[in-house]
mmCIF file of C-alpha atoms in Angstrom:
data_model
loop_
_atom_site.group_PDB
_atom_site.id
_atom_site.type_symbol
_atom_site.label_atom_id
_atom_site.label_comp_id
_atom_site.label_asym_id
_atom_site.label_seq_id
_atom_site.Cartn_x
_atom_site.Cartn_y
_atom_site.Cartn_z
ATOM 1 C CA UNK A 1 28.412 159.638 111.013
ATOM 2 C CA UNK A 2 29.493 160.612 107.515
ATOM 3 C CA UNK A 3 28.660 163.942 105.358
ATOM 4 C CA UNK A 4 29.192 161.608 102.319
ATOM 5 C CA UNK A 5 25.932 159.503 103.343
ATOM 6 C CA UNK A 6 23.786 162.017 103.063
ATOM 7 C CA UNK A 7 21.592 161.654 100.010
ATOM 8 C CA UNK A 8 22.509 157.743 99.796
ATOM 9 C CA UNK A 9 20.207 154.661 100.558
ATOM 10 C CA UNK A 10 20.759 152.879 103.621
ATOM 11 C CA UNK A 11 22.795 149.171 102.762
ATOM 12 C CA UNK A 12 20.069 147.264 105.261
ATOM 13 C CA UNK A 13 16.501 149.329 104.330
ATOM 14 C CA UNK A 14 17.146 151.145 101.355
ATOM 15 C CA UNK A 15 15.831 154.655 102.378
ATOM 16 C CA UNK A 16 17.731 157.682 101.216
ATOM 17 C CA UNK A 17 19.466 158.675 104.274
ATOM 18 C CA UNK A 18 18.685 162.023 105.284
ATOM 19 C CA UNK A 19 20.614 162.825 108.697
ATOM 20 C CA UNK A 20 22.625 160.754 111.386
ATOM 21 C CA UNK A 21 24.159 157.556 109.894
ATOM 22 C CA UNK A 22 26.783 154.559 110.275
ATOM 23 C CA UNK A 23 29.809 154.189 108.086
ATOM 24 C CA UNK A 24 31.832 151.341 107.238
ATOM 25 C CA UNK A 25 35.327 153.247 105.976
ATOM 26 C CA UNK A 26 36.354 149.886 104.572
ATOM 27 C CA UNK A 27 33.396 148.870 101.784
ATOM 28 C CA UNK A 28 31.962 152.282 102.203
ATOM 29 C CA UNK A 29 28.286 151.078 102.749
ATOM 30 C CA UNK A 30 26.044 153.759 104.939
ATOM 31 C CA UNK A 31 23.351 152.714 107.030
ATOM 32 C CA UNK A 32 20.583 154.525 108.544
ATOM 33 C CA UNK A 33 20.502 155.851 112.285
ATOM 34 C CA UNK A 34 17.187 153.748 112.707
ATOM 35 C CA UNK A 35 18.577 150.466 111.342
ATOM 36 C CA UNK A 36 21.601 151.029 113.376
ATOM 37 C CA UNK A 37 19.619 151.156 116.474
ATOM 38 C CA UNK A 38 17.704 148.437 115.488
ATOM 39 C CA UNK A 39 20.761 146.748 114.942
ATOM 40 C CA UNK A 40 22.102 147.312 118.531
ATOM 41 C CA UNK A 41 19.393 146.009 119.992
ATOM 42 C CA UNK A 42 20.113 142.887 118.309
ATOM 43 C CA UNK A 43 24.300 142.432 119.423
ATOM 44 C CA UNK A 44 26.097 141.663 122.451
ATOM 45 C CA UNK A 45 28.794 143.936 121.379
ATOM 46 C CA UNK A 46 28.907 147.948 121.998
ATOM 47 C CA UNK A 47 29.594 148.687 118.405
ATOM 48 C CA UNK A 48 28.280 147.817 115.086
ATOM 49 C CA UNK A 49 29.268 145.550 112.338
ATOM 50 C CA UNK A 50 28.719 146.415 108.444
ATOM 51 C CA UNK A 51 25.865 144.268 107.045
ATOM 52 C CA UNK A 52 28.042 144.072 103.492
ATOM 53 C CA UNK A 53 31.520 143.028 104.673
ATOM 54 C CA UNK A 54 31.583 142.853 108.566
ATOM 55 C CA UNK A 55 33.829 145.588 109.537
ATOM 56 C CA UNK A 56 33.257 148.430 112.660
ATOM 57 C CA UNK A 57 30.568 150.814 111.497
ATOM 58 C CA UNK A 58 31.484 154.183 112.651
#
């Protein structure tokens, strides 16, 4: 999660984000806590990749 999300629309739905969040420290792109779960559900792997460039979301 990352303080400088808030107030920034998701990379994946576009919503502002208001609260928890993934970060990608390398193309600084945000992403929602609900499109990151979504996006778990989807991967084989126990972290996240950034929708933009491909890097661990944190």
């Amino acid at each position: 999660m990352s303080e400088e999300c808030i107030g920034k629309p998701c990379a994946v739905c576009k919503t502002i984000i208001q609260g928890a969040n993934y970060y990608c420290q390398k193309c600084k792109a945000c992403v929602c806590f609900y499109c990151g779960a979504d996006m778990l559900k989807e991967v084989d792997t126990s972290y996240l990749k950034c929708p933009r460039c491909g890097a661990k979301l944190t």
